[in-house]
Short mmCIF file of N, CA and C in Angstrom, two decimals:
data_model
loop_
_atom_site.label_atom_id
_atom_site.label_comp_id
_atom_site.label_asym_id
_atom_site.label_seq_id
_atom_site.Cartn_x
_atom_site.Cartn_y
_atom_site.Cartn_z
N MET U 1 19.88 -11.06 -8.54
CA MET U 1 18.63 -11.66 -8.92
C MET U 1 18.25 -11.16 -10.32
N ARG U 2 17.79 -12.04 -11.14
CA ARG U 2 17.42 -11.72 -12.52
C ARG U 2 16.03 -11.10 -12.57
N ARG U 3 15.92 -9.97 -13.26
CA ARG U 3 14.63 -9.31 -13.42
C ARG U 3 13.90 -9.91 -14.60
N VAL U 4 12.63 -10.21 -14.41
CA VAL U 4 11.82 -10.80 -15.47
C VAL U 4 11.00 -9.68 -16.10
N LYS U 5 11.00 -9.65 -17.41
CA LYS U 5 10.21 -8.66 -18.12
C LYS U 5 8.74 -9.06 -18.06
N ILE U 6 7.92 -8.18 -17.55
CA ILE U 6 6.49 -8.47 -17.42
C ILE U 6 5.84 -8.25 -18.79
N PRO U 7 5.08 -9.23 -19.26
CA PRO U 7 4.47 -9.12 -20.59
C PRO U 7 3.45 -7.99 -20.66
N THR U 8 3.31 -7.41 -21.83
CA THR U 8 2.32 -6.35 -22.04
C THR U 8 1.06 -6.88 -22.73
N ASP U 9 1.17 -8.02 -23.39
CA ASP U 9 0.01 -8.65 -24.02
C ASP U 9 -0.95 -9.11 -22.92
N PRO U 10 -2.23 -8.71 -22.96
CA PRO U 10 -3.17 -9.06 -21.88
C PRO U 10 -3.28 -10.56 -21.61
N PHE U 11 -3.28 -11.38 -22.66
CA PHE U 11 -3.39 -12.82 -22.47
C PHE U 11 -2.15 -13.37 -21.75
N LYS U 12 -0.97 -12.96 -22.22
CA LYS U 12 0.27 -13.42 -21.59
C LYS U 12 0.42 -12.86 -20.18
N LEU U 13 -0.07 -11.64 -19.95
CA LEU U 13 -0.01 -11.05 -18.62
C LEU U 13 -0.86 -11.83 -17.64
N GLU U 14 -2.03 -12.26 -18.06
CA GLU U 14 -2.90 -13.07 -17.21
C GLU U 14 -2.24 -14.42 -16.88
N GLN U 15 -1.63 -15.04 -17.86
CA GLN U 15 -0.91 -16.29 -17.63
C GLN U 15 0.25 -16.07 -16.66
N TYR U 16 0.99 -14.99 -16.84
CA TYR U 16 2.12 -14.65 -15.98
C TYR U 16 1.66 -14.50 -14.53
N ARG U 17 0.54 -13.79 -14.32
CA ARG U 17 0.01 -13.60 -12.97
C ARG U 17 -0.41 -14.92 -12.33
N LYS U 18 -1.01 -15.79 -13.11
CA LYS U 18 -1.42 -17.10 -12.58
C LYS U 18 -0.21 -17.92 -12.15
N VAL U 19 0.84 -17.91 -12.96
CA VAL U 19 2.06 -18.66 -12.63
C VAL U 19 2.70 -18.07 -11.38
N GLU U 20 2.75 -16.75 -11.27
CA GLU U 20 3.33 -16.10 -10.09
C GLU U 20 2.54 -16.44 -8.83
N LEU U 21 1.21 -16.51 -8.94
CA LEU U 21 0.38 -16.89 -7.80
C LEU U 21 0.65 -18.34 -7.38
N LEU U 22 0.80 -19.23 -8.35
CA LEU U 22 1.13 -20.62 -8.03
C LEU U 22 2.49 -20.73 -7.34
N LYS U 23 3.46 -19.94 -7.80
CA LYS U 23 4.78 -19.94 -7.16
C LYS U 23 4.68 -19.43 -5.72
N MET U 24 3.87 -18.38 -5.52
CA MET U 24 3.70 -17.83 -4.18
C MET U 24 3.04 -18.85 -3.27
N ARG U 25 2.01 -19.53 -3.75
CA ARG U 25 1.33 -20.54 -2.94
C ARG U 25 2.29 -21.66 -2.54
N HIS U 26 3.21 -21.99 -3.43
CA HIS U 26 4.16 -23.06 -3.14
C HIS U 26 5.14 -22.67 -2.03
N ARG U 27 5.59 -21.43 -2.01
CA ARG U 27 6.59 -21.02 -1.01
C ARG U 27 5.98 -20.40 0.25
N ALA U 28 4.67 -20.17 0.25
CA ALA U 28 4.02 -19.53 1.40
C ALA U 28 4.02 -20.46 2.61
N VAL U 29 4.17 -19.84 3.77
CA VAL U 29 4.12 -20.57 5.04
C VAL U 29 2.94 -20.04 5.85
N PRO U 30 2.39 -20.86 6.75
CA PRO U 30 1.28 -20.37 7.57
C PRO U 30 1.78 -19.27 8.52
N CYS U 31 1.04 -18.20 8.60
CA CYS U 31 1.42 -17.12 9.50
C CYS U 31 1.04 -17.45 10.94
N ASP U 32 -0.05 -18.15 11.12
CA ASP U 32 -0.48 -18.56 12.45
C ASP U 32 0.24 -19.85 12.82
N PRO U 33 1.02 -19.84 13.92
CA PRO U 33 1.75 -21.05 14.29
C PRO U 33 0.83 -22.23 14.65
N ASN U 34 -0.43 -21.97 14.93
CA ASN U 34 -1.38 -23.04 15.25
C ASN U 34 -1.91 -23.74 14.00
N ASP U 35 -1.79 -23.10 12.85
CA ASP U 35 -2.24 -23.70 11.59
C ASP U 35 -1.14 -24.58 11.02
N LYS U 36 -1.55 -25.71 10.52
CA LYS U 36 -0.63 -26.62 9.85
C LYS U 36 -1.03 -26.71 8.39
N VAL U 37 -0.08 -27.07 7.55
CA VAL U 37 -0.33 -27.15 6.12
C VAL U 37 -1.47 -28.11 5.80
N THR U 38 -1.56 -29.21 6.53
CA THR U 38 -2.58 -30.21 6.24
C THR U 38 -3.91 -29.92 6.94
N SER U 39 -3.93 -28.99 7.90
CA SER U 39 -5.16 -28.76 8.66
C SER U 39 -6.13 -27.78 7.98
N VAL U 40 -5.64 -26.96 7.07
CA VAL U 40 -6.48 -25.96 6.41
C VAL U 40 -6.48 -26.24 4.91
N PRO U 41 -7.65 -26.50 4.32
CA PRO U 41 -7.70 -26.74 2.87
C PRO U 41 -7.26 -25.50 2.09
N ILE U 42 -6.74 -25.71 0.90
CA ILE U 42 -6.24 -24.62 0.06
C ILE U 42 -7.35 -23.62 -0.27
N THR U 43 -8.60 -24.08 -0.33
CA THR U 43 -9.71 -23.19 -0.65
C THR U 43 -10.05 -22.25 0.52
N GLU U 44 -9.56 -22.56 1.71
CA GLU U 44 -9.81 -21.74 2.90
C GLU U 44 -8.64 -20.81 3.22
N ARG U 45 -7.67 -20.69 2.31
CA ARG U 45 -6.48 -19.89 2.56
C ARG U 45 -6.45 -18.63 1.71
N LEU U 46 -5.83 -17.60 2.27
CA LEU U 46 -5.57 -16.35 1.56
C LEU U 46 -4.07 -16.15 1.58
N HIS U 47 -3.47 -16.10 0.40
CA HIS U 47 -2.02 -15.96 0.27
C HIS U 47 -1.68 -14.50 -0.01
N ILE U 48 -0.71 -13.97 0.74
CA ILE U 48 -0.24 -12.61 0.50
C ILE U 48 1.28 -12.57 0.57
N GLU U 49 1.84 -11.58 -0.09
CA GLU U 49 3.27 -11.33 -0.01
C GLU U 49 3.45 -10.10 0.86
N VAL U 50 4.39 -10.16 1.80
CA VAL U 50 4.56 -9.09 2.79
C VAL U 50 5.93 -8.45 2.63
N ARG U 51 5.93 -7.14 2.55
CA ARG U 51 7.18 -6.36 2.57
C ARG U 51 7.17 -5.49 3.82
N VAL U 52 8.34 -5.32 4.42
CA VAL U 52 8.47 -4.52 5.62
C VAL U 52 9.22 -3.25 5.29
N GLU U 53 8.63 -2.11 5.67
CA GLU U 53 9.31 -0.83 5.53
C GLU U 53 9.49 -0.27 6.93
N ASP U 54 10.67 -0.51 7.47
CA ASP U 54 10.97 -0.06 8.83
C ASP U 54 12.44 0.33 8.86
N LYS U 55 12.72 1.54 9.32
CA LYS U 55 14.09 2.04 9.34
C LYS U 55 14.97 1.27 10.33
N SER U 56 14.37 0.71 11.38
CA SER U 56 15.16 0.03 12.40
C SER U 56 15.52 -1.40 12.01
N VAL U 57 14.90 -1.91 10.95
CA VAL U 57 15.15 -3.28 10.52
C VAL U 57 15.85 -3.24 9.16
N ALA U 58 16.80 -4.11 8.98
CA ALA U 58 17.48 -4.19 7.68
C ALA U 58 16.47 -4.54 6.59
N GLU U 59 16.77 -4.12 5.38
CA GLU U 59 15.88 -4.40 4.25
C GLU U 59 15.68 -5.90 4.09
N ARG U 60 14.45 -6.32 4.03
CA ARG U 60 14.12 -7.74 3.90
C ARG U 60 13.48 -7.99 2.55
N LEU U 61 13.70 -9.17 2.06
CA LEU U 61 13.01 -9.58 0.84
C LEU U 61 11.55 -9.84 1.16
N PRO U 62 10.67 -9.68 0.20
CA PRO U 62 9.26 -10.01 0.46
C PRO U 62 9.12 -11.48 0.86
N GLN U 63 8.22 -11.72 1.79
CA GLN U 63 7.95 -13.08 2.26
C GLN U 63 6.49 -13.42 1.98
N ALA U 64 6.23 -14.68 1.67
CA ALA U 64 4.88 -15.13 1.37
C ALA U 64 4.32 -15.87 2.58
N PHE U 65 3.10 -15.50 2.96
CA PHE U 65 2.40 -16.14 4.07
C PHE U 65 0.99 -16.47 3.61
N TRP U 66 0.37 -17.41 4.32
CA TRP U 66 -1.06 -17.64 4.10
C TRP U 66 -1.79 -17.55 5.43
N PHE U 67 -3.04 -17.11 5.34
CA PHE U 67 -3.93 -16.95 6.48
C PHE U 67 -5.22 -17.69 6.20
N ARG U 68 -5.94 -18.00 7.25
CA ARG U 68 -7.32 -18.48 7.07
C ARG U 68 -8.14 -17.30 6.54
N LYS U 69 -9.11 -17.59 5.71
CA LYS U 69 -9.93 -16.52 5.13
C LYS U 69 -10.80 -15.81 6.16
N THR U 70 -10.93 -16.39 7.34
CA THR U 70 -11.77 -15.79 8.37
C THR U 70 -11.03 -14.80 9.26
N VAL U 71 -9.71 -14.68 9.13
CA VAL U 71 -8.92 -13.85 10.03
C VAL U 71 -9.14 -12.36 9.71
N GLY U 72 -9.17 -11.55 10.76
CA GLY U 72 -9.30 -10.11 10.61
C GLY U 72 -7.94 -9.46 10.40
N VAL U 73 -7.95 -8.22 9.94
CA VAL U 73 -6.70 -7.51 9.67
C VAL U 73 -5.89 -7.30 10.95
N GLY U 74 -6.55 -6.97 12.05
CA GLY U 74 -5.84 -6.75 13.30
C GLY U 74 -5.12 -8.00 13.77
N LYS U 75 -5.79 -9.14 13.70
CA LYS U 75 -5.19 -10.42 14.08
C LYS U 75 -4.05 -10.77 13.12
N ALA U 76 -4.26 -10.55 11.82
CA ALA U 76 -3.21 -10.82 10.83
C ALA U 76 -1.98 -9.96 11.09
N LEU U 77 -2.20 -8.70 11.45
CA LEU U 77 -1.10 -7.80 11.75
C LEU U 77 -0.32 -8.28 12.97
N ASP U 78 -1.03 -8.72 14.00
CA ASP U 78 -0.37 -9.26 15.20
C ASP U 78 0.46 -10.51 14.86
N LEU U 79 -0.11 -11.40 14.05
CA LEU U 79 0.60 -12.62 13.66
C LEU U 79 1.84 -12.29 12.83
N LEU U 80 1.71 -11.33 11.93
CA LEU U 80 2.86 -10.94 11.11
C LEU U 80 3.97 -10.33 11.95
N MET U 81 3.60 -9.50 12.91
CA MET U 81 4.61 -8.89 13.78
C MET U 81 5.31 -9.96 14.60
N LEU U 82 4.59 -10.99 15.01
CA LEU U 82 5.18 -12.10 15.74
C LEU U 82 6.13 -12.91 14.84
N GLN U 83 5.67 -13.24 13.64
CA GLN U 83 6.48 -14.02 12.71
C GLN U 83 7.74 -13.28 12.26
N LEU U 84 7.60 -11.98 12.01
CA LEU U 84 8.73 -11.19 11.49
C LEU U 84 9.58 -10.57 12.60
N LYS U 85 9.17 -10.82 13.85
CA LYS U 85 9.89 -10.32 15.02
C LYS U 85 10.05 -8.80 15.00
N LEU U 86 8.93 -8.12 14.75
CA LEU U 86 8.91 -6.66 14.76
C LEU U 86 8.47 -6.17 16.12
N LEU U 87 9.10 -5.13 16.63
CA LEU U 87 8.79 -4.63 17.96
C LEU U 87 7.87 -3.42 17.92
N ALA U 88 8.05 -2.55 16.95
CA ALA U 88 7.25 -1.32 16.87
C ALA U 88 5.86 -1.64 16.34
N SER U 89 4.92 -0.76 16.65
CA SER U 89 3.58 -0.94 16.09
C SER U 89 3.62 -0.60 14.60
N CYS U 90 2.83 -1.29 13.83
CA CYS U 90 2.85 -1.14 12.38
C CYS U 90 1.44 -0.89 11.85
N SER U 91 1.40 -0.33 10.68
CA SER U 91 0.16 -0.22 9.91
C SER U 91 0.30 -1.11 8.70
N MET U 92 -0.81 -1.65 8.23
CA MET U 92 -0.78 -2.53 7.06
C MET U 92 -1.42 -1.81 5.89
N TYR U 93 -0.70 -1.80 4.77
CA TYR U 93 -1.18 -1.17 3.55
C TYR U 93 -1.26 -2.20 2.44
N LYS U 94 -2.25 -2.03 1.59
CA LYS U 94 -2.36 -2.86 0.39
C LYS U 94 -1.75 -2.06 -0.75
N VAL U 95 -0.90 -2.70 -1.54
CA VAL U 95 -0.36 -2.06 -2.73
C VAL U 95 -1.35 -2.30 -3.85
N THR U 96 -1.77 -1.25 -4.50
CA THR U 96 -2.74 -1.41 -5.57
C THR U 96 -2.06 -1.99 -6.80
N PRO U 97 -2.79 -2.78 -7.59
CA PRO U 97 -2.18 -3.39 -8.77
C PRO U 97 -1.70 -2.39 -9.80
N GLU U 98 -2.26 -1.18 -9.80
CA GLU U 98 -1.88 -0.20 -10.81
C GLU U 98 -0.44 0.28 -10.63
N GLY U 99 0.03 0.31 -9.39
CA GLY U 99 1.40 0.78 -9.21
C GLY U 99 1.85 0.70 -7.77
N GLU U 100 3.15 0.75 -7.59
CA GLU U 100 3.74 0.66 -6.26
C GLU U 100 3.50 1.94 -5.46
N GLU U 101 3.24 3.03 -6.11
CA GLU U 101 3.12 4.32 -5.42
C GLU U 101 1.82 4.45 -4.64
N GLU U 102 0.76 3.84 -5.15
CA GLU U 102 -0.55 4.00 -4.53
C GLU U 102 -0.76 2.92 -3.47
N ARG U 103 -1.07 3.37 -2.25
CA ARG U 103 -1.29 2.44 -1.13
C ARG U 103 -2.63 2.74 -0.48
N VAL U 104 -3.27 1.69 0.01
CA VAL U 104 -4.55 1.82 0.69
C VAL U 104 -4.37 1.27 2.10
N LEU U 105 -4.68 2.09 3.12
CA LEU U 105 -4.60 1.65 4.50
C LEU U 105 -5.73 0.67 4.78
N LEU U 106 -5.40 -0.48 5.35
CA LEU U 106 -6.40 -1.49 5.64
C LEU U 106 -7.03 -1.23 7.01
N ALA U 107 -8.34 -1.44 7.10
CA ALA U 107 -9.07 -1.25 8.36
C ALA U 107 -8.86 -2.48 9.24
N ASN U 108 -8.43 -2.26 10.48
CA ASN U 108 -8.10 -3.36 11.38
C ASN U 108 -9.32 -4.14 11.86
N ASP U 109 -10.50 -3.55 11.79
CA ASP U 109 -11.69 -4.21 12.33
C ASP U 109 -12.46 -5.04 11.30
N ARG U 110 -11.95 -5.13 10.08
CA ARG U 110 -12.63 -5.90 9.03
C ARG U 110 -11.81 -7.12 8.64
N PRO U 111 -12.44 -8.15 8.09
CA PRO U 111 -11.69 -9.34 7.65
C PRO U 111 -10.69 -9.00 6.54
N LEU U 112 -9.58 -9.71 6.55
CA LEU U 112 -8.52 -9.50 5.56
C LEU U 112 -8.99 -9.84 4.16
N VAL U 113 -9.79 -10.89 4.03
CA VAL U 113 -10.24 -11.35 2.72
C VAL U 113 -11.14 -10.31 2.02
N GLU U 114 -11.79 -9.43 2.79
CA GLU U 114 -12.63 -8.38 2.20
C GLU U 114 -11.81 -7.24 1.63
N GLN U 115 -10.54 -7.14 2.03
CA GLN U 115 -9.74 -5.97 1.65
C GLN U 115 -8.59 -6.27 0.70
N VAL U 116 -8.17 -7.53 0.62
CA VAL U 116 -7.09 -7.90 -0.30
C VAL U 116 -7.49 -9.14 -1.07
N GLU U 117 -6.92 -9.29 -2.25
CA GLU U 117 -7.16 -10.46 -3.07
C GLU U 117 -6.07 -11.49 -2.82
N ASP U 118 -6.33 -12.71 -3.21
CA ASP U 118 -5.34 -13.78 -3.11
C ASP U 118 -4.16 -13.42 -4.00
N GLY U 119 -2.96 -13.47 -3.45
CA GLY U 119 -1.76 -13.15 -4.21
C GLY U 119 -1.35 -11.70 -4.15
N CYS U 120 -2.04 -10.92 -3.36
CA CYS U 120 -1.78 -9.48 -3.25
C CYS U 120 -0.50 -9.22 -2.44
N THR U 121 0.09 -8.06 -2.64
CA THR U 121 1.24 -7.63 -1.87
C THR U 121 0.80 -6.59 -0.85
N VAL U 122 1.22 -6.78 0.40
CA VAL U 122 0.93 -5.80 1.44
C VAL U 122 2.25 -5.30 2.02
N ILE U 123 2.19 -4.10 2.57
CA ILE U 123 3.38 -3.47 3.14
C ILE U 123 3.10 -3.20 4.61
N LEU U 124 4.05 -3.59 5.45
CA LEU U 124 4.00 -3.23 6.87
C LEU U 124 4.90 -2.03 7.05
N GLN U 125 4.34 -0.98 7.59
CA GLN U 125 5.11 0.25 7.79
C GLN U 125 5.03 0.64 9.25
N ALA U 126 6.19 0.89 9.85
CA ALA U 126 6.24 1.27 11.26
C ALA U 126 5.56 2.62 11.46
N VAL U 127 4.84 2.71 12.56
CA VAL U 127 4.12 3.95 12.88
C VAL U 127 4.97 4.77 13.84
#
């Protein structure tokens, strides 16, 4: 896979992020099997990229999913475990935009939209 050099110019960086978000929206699939692409308007969706860090599962490429903006973190975690066929219990972390090293544990009792932005990357880590 070809690595793309991320621009350092603030204007070009903002354009790059917008294009990457559009690409993610295009390849994202509904995480909830009850949701259909035509049943939920784009303004009611939250798109995230999911990476799995689990020793028992082979390394997976990040996958893009979308959720309804009303879904809670606990429900989103259950749906992701179902979609990704994970057996162990997991915790969900948000990767901060500043760097891959800094992670924030998401609270399961709060809505997902309050804790992550559209286009954000989250990590599922086995507990």
